[in-house]
Structure formats: structure tokens, C-alpha cells
Short mmCIF file of C-alpha atoms in Angstrom, two decimals:
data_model
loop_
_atom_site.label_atom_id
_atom_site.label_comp_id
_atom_site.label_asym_id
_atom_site.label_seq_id
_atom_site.Cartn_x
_atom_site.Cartn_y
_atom_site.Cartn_z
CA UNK A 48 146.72 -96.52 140.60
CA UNK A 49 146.56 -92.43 140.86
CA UNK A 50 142.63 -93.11 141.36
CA UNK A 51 142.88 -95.54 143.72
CA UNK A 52 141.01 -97.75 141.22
CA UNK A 53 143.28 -101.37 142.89
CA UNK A 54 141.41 -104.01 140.89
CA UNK A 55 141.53 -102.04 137.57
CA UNK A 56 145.28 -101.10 137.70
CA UNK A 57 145.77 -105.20 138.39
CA UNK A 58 144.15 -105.80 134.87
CA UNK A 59 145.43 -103.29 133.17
CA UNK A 60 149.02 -104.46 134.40
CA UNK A 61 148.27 -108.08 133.70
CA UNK A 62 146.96 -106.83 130.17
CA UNK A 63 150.11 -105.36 129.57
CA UNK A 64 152.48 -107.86 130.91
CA UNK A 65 150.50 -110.27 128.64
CA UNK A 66 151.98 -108.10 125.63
CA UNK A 67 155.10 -106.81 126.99
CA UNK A 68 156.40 -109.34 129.35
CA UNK A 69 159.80 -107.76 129.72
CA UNK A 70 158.74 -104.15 130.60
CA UNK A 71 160.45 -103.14 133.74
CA UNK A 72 158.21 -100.64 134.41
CA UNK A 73 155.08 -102.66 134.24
CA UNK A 74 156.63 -105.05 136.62
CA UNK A 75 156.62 -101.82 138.96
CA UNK A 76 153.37 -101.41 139.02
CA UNK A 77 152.86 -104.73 140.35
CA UNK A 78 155.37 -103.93 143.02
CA UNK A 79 153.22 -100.66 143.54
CA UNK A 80 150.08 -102.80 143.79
CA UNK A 81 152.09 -105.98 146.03
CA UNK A 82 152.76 -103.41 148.62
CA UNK A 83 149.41 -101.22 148.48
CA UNK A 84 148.24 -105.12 149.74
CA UNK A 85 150.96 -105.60 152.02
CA UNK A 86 152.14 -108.13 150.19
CA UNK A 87 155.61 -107.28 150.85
CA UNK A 88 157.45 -110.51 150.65
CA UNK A 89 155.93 -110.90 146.74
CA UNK A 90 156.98 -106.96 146.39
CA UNK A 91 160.58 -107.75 147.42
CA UNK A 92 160.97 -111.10 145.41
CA UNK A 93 159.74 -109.34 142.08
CA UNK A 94 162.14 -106.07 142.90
CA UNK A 95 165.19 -108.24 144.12
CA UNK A 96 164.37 -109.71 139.88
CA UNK A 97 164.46 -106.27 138.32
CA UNK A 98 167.48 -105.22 140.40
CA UNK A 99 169.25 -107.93 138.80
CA UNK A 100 168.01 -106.68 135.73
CA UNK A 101 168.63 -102.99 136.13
CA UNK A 102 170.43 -102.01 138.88
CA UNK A 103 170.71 -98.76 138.03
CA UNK A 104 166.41 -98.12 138.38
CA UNK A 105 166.04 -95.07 141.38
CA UNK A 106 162.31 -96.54 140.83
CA UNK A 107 163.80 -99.96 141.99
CA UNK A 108 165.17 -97.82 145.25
CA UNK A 109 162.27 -96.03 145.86
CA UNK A 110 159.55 -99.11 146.38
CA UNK A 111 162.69 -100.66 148.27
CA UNK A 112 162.53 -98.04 150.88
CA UNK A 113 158.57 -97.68 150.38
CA UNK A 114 158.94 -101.54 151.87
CA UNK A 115 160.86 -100.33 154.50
CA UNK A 116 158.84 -97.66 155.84
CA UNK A 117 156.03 -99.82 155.64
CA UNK A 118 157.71 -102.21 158.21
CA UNK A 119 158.61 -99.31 160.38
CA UNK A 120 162.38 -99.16 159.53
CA UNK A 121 162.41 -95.65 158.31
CA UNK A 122 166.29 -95.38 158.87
CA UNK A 123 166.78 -98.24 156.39
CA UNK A 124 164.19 -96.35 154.06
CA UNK A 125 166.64 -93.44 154.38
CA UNK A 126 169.59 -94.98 153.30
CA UNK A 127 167.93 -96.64 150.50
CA UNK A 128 166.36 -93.12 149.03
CA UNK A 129 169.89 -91.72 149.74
CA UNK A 130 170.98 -94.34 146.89
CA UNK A 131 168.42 -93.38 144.60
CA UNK A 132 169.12 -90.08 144.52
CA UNK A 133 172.60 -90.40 142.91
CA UNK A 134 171.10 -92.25 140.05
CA UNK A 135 168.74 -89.43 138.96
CA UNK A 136 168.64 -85.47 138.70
CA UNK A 137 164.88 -85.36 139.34
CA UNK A 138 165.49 -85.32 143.23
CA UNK A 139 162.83 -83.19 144.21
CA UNK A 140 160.10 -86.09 144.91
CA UNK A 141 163.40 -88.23 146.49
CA UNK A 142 164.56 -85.29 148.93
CA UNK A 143 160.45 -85.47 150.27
CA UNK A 144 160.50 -88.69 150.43
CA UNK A 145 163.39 -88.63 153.16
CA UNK A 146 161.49 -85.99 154.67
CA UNK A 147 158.85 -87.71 155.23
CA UNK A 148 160.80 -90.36 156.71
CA UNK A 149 162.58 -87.91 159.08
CA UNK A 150 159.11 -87.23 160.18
CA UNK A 151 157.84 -90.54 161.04
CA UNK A 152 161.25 -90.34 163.17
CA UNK A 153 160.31 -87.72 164.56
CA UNK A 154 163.36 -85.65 163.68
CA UNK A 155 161.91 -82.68 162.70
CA UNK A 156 165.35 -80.66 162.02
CA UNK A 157 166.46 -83.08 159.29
CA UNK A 158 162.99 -83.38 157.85
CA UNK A 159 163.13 -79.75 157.85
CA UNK A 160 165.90 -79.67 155.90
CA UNK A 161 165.43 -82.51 153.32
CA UNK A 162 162.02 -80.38 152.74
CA UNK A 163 163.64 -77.53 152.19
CA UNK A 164 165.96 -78.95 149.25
CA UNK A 165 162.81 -80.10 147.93
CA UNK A 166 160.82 -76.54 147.54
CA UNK A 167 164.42 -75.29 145.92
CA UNK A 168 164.15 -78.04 143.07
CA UNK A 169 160.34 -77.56 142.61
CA UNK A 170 159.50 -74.69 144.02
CA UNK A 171 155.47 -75.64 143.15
CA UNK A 172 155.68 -78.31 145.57
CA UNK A 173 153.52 -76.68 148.08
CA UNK A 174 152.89 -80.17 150.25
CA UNK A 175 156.98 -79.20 150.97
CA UNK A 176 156.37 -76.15 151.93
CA UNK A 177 153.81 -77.18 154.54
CA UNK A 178 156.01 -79.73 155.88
CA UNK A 179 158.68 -77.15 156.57
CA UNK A 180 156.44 -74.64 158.37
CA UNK A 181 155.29 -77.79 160.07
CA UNK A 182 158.89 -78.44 160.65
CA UNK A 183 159.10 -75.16 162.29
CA UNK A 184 155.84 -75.18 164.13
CA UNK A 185 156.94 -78.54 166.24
CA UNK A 186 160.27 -76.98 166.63
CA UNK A 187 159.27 -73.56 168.31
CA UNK A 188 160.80 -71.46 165.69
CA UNK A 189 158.04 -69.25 164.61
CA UNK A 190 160.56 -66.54 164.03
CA UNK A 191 162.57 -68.79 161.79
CA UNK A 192 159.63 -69.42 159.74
CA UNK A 193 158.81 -65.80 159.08
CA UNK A 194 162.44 -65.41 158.06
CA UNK A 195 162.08 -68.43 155.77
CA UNK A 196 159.10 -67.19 154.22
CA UNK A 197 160.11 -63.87 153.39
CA UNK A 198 163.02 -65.37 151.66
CA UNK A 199 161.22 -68.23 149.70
CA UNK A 200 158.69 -65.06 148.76
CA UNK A 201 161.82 -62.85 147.37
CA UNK A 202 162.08 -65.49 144.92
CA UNK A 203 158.58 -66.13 144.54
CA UNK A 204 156.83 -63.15 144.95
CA UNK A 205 153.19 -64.48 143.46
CA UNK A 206 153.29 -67.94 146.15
CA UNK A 207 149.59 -67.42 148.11
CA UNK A 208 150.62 -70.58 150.04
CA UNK A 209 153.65 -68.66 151.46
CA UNK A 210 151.75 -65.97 151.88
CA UNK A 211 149.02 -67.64 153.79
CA UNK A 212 151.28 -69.29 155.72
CA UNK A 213 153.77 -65.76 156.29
CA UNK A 214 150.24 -64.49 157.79
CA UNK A 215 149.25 -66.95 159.98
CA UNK A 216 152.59 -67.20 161.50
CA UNK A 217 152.38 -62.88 162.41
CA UNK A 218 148.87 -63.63 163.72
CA UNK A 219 150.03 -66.57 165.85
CA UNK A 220 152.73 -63.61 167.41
CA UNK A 221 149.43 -61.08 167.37
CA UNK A 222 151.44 -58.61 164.59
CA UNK A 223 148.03 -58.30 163.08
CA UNK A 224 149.16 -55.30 161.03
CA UNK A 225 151.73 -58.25 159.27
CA UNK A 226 148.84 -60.49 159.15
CA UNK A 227 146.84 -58.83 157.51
CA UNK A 228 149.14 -57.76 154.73
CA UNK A 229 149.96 -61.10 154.35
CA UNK A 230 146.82 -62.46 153.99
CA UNK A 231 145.95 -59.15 150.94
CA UNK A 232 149.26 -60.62 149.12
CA UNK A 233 147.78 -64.12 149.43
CA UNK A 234 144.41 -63.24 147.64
CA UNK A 235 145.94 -60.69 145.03
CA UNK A 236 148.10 -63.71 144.43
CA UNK A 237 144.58 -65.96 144.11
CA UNK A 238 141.52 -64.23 144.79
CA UNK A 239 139.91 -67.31 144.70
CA UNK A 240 141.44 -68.55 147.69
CA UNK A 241 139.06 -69.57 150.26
CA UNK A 242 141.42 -69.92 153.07
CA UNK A 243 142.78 -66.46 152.25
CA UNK A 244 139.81 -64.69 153.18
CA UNK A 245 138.58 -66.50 155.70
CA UNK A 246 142.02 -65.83 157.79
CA UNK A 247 141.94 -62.44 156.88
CA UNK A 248 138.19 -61.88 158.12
CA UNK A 249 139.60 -63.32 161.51
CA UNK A 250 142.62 -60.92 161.75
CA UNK A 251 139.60 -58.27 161.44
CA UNK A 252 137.46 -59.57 163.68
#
């Protein structure tokens, strides 16, 4: 499923439901696969079963709301990933889930924020962190951003996505001086970072 391999995760879930027909998290799968087809209404019959079964599943929640958002009710999708987070303490993938739901709004302030609770649980999850400078981007705030990424680089001093992203927010304001130290923190962060150096070689140029 990771692969995007369809037809092979189908027999590989049918193998396994062959041996372990009770496995709730095989059943999932299929869910997974029912709605990668659109086949929503089979996807909701076969999770309105395993909600019987274990109500207390945030995976149960999250391919709810995955249904949801499919059908273009993204507020519904909310309130369902709202649920699921009180059943787990891994809420870092739940929190940008509802982000990404507050974009599809278009409410860029609460995505914002949802994103931001996100990088503080994981603060690896770097798709987050675009999303928030995103966030701020759409919003006009380009000196909020700078003062977000300072702080988020306090914590994480070695981040060359923040620092990237600190840089190309000074050179967007022409503080090319910022940029450029920016974009030096970035690559002795990673010096194999392409993007790095090829923003840097435009602040020189």
C-alpha cells in the first residue's frame, strides 16, 4: 500500500484474512484499499463492522474522516479526527491530518495552528513545517514566519528545512545579509542540500 503496489496489497490482504479472519487491522487495509477505489459505501459498511467491534480504534476514526474528505465534507472529517485524537497519545499524524483539512477549507489560521501542534510532537515532521510557512505565506505574515522560525530553530538549532525556509523568507523582504546566513546554517546543517545552495547562489547573484 506504501508503494502504491493496489493489486498486490489486495492479495496480500486476502492472503491474510484467509489465515486470520478476525484481525482488525487487516480488515483496515481493505478499508484503505475500498476507499483508494472509491468504493466508499463498501469502506463504510466494513468500518461501521469493526466499530462495533472496537470502538475504541483512532484507526477506525481516521478512514472515517478519510471518507469524509473524500466526499468533500471536510468539517465532518474534522470532527471525526477530533475523536480520534482522545483515544491515542500519538497525535502528531492526527493534528496534520486536521490541518490538512483546514486547508482544503481554506482556513489557513486554524490549519496553521493544528500544524503547528504537529511540528511540537514530531518535530522531524518537516511536510508540517512547510504547511505552516505555507500557512503564513497565504496569510501575509512574512514577519510572523521569521519570528516562528527563529523560535522553532532555538530548539532545533541543526533543522536545514527551517533554515532554508528562515532564508527565503529574508530574501523575499530583500535582507540579503539574513539570507544569506540563513542559507550557510542550512548547508552546515546538510551540505548535501541541493536547494541550499542553489538559493544561496541566487542571494549572490
Amino acid at each position: 500500500l506504501n508503494q502504491g503496489k493496489t493489486s498486490l496489497a489486495k492479495k496480500a490482504i486476502k492472503l491474510g484474512l484467509e489465515q486470520h479472519p478476525t484481525s482488525i487491522n487487516l480488515k483496515l487495509f481493505k478499508v484503505e484499499v475500498y476507499i483508494f477505489e472509491d468504493k466508499l459505501q463498501k469502506a463504510n459498511l466494513l468500518l461501521d463492522k469493526l466499530y462495533a467491534i472496537d470502538p475504541l480504534n483512532e484507526e477506525i476514526y481516521i478512514q472515517k474522516a478519510n471518507i469524509f474528505s473524500k466526499k468533500d465534507n471536510h468539517i465532518k472529517a474534522i470532527e471525526v479526527l477530533k475523536q480520534a485524537i482522545e483515544l491515542t497519545d500519538d497525535v502528531a499524524d492526527l493534528y496534520s491530518l486536521i490541518g490538512m483539512e483546514y486547508l482544503f477549507l481554506d482556513q489557513f489560521e486554524n490549519a496553521k495552528t493544528y500544524f503547528i501542534k504537529c511540528l511540537e510532537q514530531d518535530s522531524q515532521d518537516y511536510s508540517a513545517l512547510y504547511n505552516i510557512i505555507y500557512c503564513f505565506d497565504f496569510l501575509g505574515e512574512g514577519e510572523e514566519a521569521i519570528k516562528y522560525l527563529n523560535l522553532f530553530l532555538d530548539s532545533n538549532p541543526y533543522c536545514e528545512v527551517a533554515w532554508h525556509q528562515l532564508g527565503k523568507q529574508h530574501f523575499h523582504k530583500e535582507n540579503y545579509n539574513e539570507a544569506l546566513r540563513a542559507f550557510d546554517f542550512a548547508i552546515i546543517s546538510d551540505d548535501t542540500f541541493i536547494g541550499a545552495y542553489l538559493e544561496r547562489g541566487t542571494v549572490l547573484e
